């Protein structure tokens, strides 16, 4: 069942180079994308930097509005969209407020969406942090006291705080060490089963995609060049660009 | 002389960051030899002391870092006893660096060409016109298509992979004997990464420099290195060829790195 469906999505950005430089120039970031996100499945989005992966993620969450095309979501599955759909960004150094203690950062979505009463907060947050593999004394500390991997765990806890059903992971591990990446990938898989989550996993690491995804979409220069079952696409890619990516990954 | 068999030799290096709560030891007896014209990969998790080891090679350390003991010999000379002027003579000229995020090291206000030219003027005493010509030739050597156009571009107009090529061109400007590359491909996507790695291998043939490549990803070791050193908590805990290290890792951290590589490092 489709949780989210993108129909004919295009997005252009306009460059204002100044009055004297002539008319506005537009850059097409995405063009005619048709894609659906199935419930309980993980969709991988791959592509080089600048291919439109993050723009796609932002459109899925309506953080930005597409130039043309429609995004449908199933209101039965995502009744409170802003609560039920969350995102985790690449850089946990930028995505956490340095002035908020961990308990505040993780409690904020719970309070906003009325998920927990104020007095339940410390217990709830502690439990969630534990689920994400953080020590119990983390509550009153600040983001700068944690390593990159731990910070990403905090970001995960915060994203899960509103009990979402749909989670977009936008390059969630690429700023981390390979050993830490491997541990976080295990955590993502564990959380997916535990909370019955649907993921969109954005990455340029094909090995990661293979490990986590059911289906995969390959973007290049804003165009969707290939989509299909992850194992099939990675095993026998049809588009020359996908083939090139697979070759680069096999070399490693 | 046994002392000078490597171009760069680090012996029993101890380094700490003094603090109010006592000194924090970062390097705890690093031993490392880089041989002439070889490719050596230094791998380890973040915080293991890889980058600080790299910076020590030209005594180019954060102000509060304190080397407590050990020695670093570059071609028979003790780096740690060099005067400022001597250090200036080897930094960039004899031992050059390439870092992880090229955009952070390139000046956004100057064209790429003028920045490469600056390195050439400084290290090779060429006039500006000649320096720009050499710069263009260097860009061609790092396989940049249309070097003339890139020469007059600003860093923000180029992609991450292109900026990294520019950075490599700049560090090769003085024909260094040693190139220290600190996670130069970590911020790049997989295709750009394999291109840059191939570029390093090619350039080593042409320029005959020794390469010290720092990474947390063992796949790099497999692809470019003759030898791998594994670093953990301020020490080199394992050393060997890729075949040796990957076939029978002895230290548990090496095993950890191998597992991560097997799991998500390759398809």
PDB file of C-alpha atoms in Angstrom, chain A residues 47-49 203-207 241 244-252, chain B residues 185-198 223 265:
ATOM      1  CA  UNK A  47      22.714   9.560  -6.870  1.00  0.00           C
ATOM      2  CA  UNK A  48      25.788  11.747  -6.934  1.00  0.00           C
ATOM      3  CA  UNK A  49      25.899  15.056  -5.096  1.00  0.00           C
ATOM      4  CA  UNK A 203      22.655   7.743   0.390  1.00  0.00           C
ATOM      5  CA  UNK A 204      25.409   7.606  -2.159  1.00  0.00           C
ATOM      6  CA  UNK A 205      26.787   4.420  -0.656  1.00  0.00           C
ATOM      7  CA  UNK A 206      25.359   1.506  -2.628  1.00  0.00           C
ATOM      8  CA  UNK A 207      26.554  -1.053  -0.099  1.00  0.00           C
ATOM      9  CA  UNK A 241      24.830   5.633 -15.029  1.00  0.00           C
ATOM     10  CA  UNK A 244      28.902   3.215 -13.397  1.00  0.00           C
ATOM     11  CA  UNK A 245      27.840   3.631  -9.757  1.00  0.00           C
ATOM     12  CA  UNK A 246      27.763  -0.114  -9.202  1.00  0.00           C
ATOM     13  CA  UNK A 247      31.219  -0.473 -10.700  1.00  0.00           C
ATOM     14  CA  UNK A 248      32.609   2.234  -8.440  1.00  0.00           C
ATOM     15  CA  UNK A 249      31.099   0.470  -5.433  1.00  0.00           C
ATOM     16  CA  UNK A 250      32.430  -2.936  -6.462  1.00  0.00           C
ATOM     17  CA  UNK A 251      35.934  -1.523  -6.791  1.00  0.00           C
ATOM     18  CA  UNK A 252      35.919  -0.676  -3.083  1.00  0.00           C
TER      19      UNK A 252
ATOM     20  CA  UNK B 185      37.756  11.567  -0.342  1.00  0.00           C
ATOM     21  CA  UNK B 186      35.498  11.322   2.697  1.00  0.00           C
ATOM     22  CA  UNK B 187      33.223  14.174   1.650  1.00  0.00           C
ATOM     23  CA  UNK B 188      32.954  12.925  -1.931  1.00  0.00           C
ATOM     24  CA  UNK B 189      30.516  10.466  -3.458  1.00  0.00           C
ATOM     25  CA  UNK B 190      31.635   7.023  -4.562  1.00  0.00           C
ATOM     26  CA  UNK B 191      32.321   7.829  -8.213  1.00  0.00           C
ATOM     27  CA  UNK B 192      34.322  10.946  -7.407  1.00  0.00           C
ATOM     28  CA  UNK B 193      36.165   8.964  -4.751  1.00  0.00           C
ATOM     29  CA  UNK B 194      37.375   6.280  -7.129  1.00  0.00           C
ATOM     30  CA  UNK B 195      38.421   8.927  -9.653  1.00  0.00           C
ATOM     31  CA  UNK B 196      40.480  10.762  -7.045  1.00  0.00           C
ATOM     32  CA  UNK B 197      42.079   7.531  -5.832  1.00  0.00           C
ATOM     33  CA  UNK B 198      43.081   6.629  -9.358  1.00  0.00           C
ATOM     34  CA  UNK B 223      42.779   0.106  -3.556  1.00  0.00           C
ATOM     35  CA  UNK B 265      32.202  -0.573   2.629  1.00  0.00           C
TER      36      UNK B 265
END
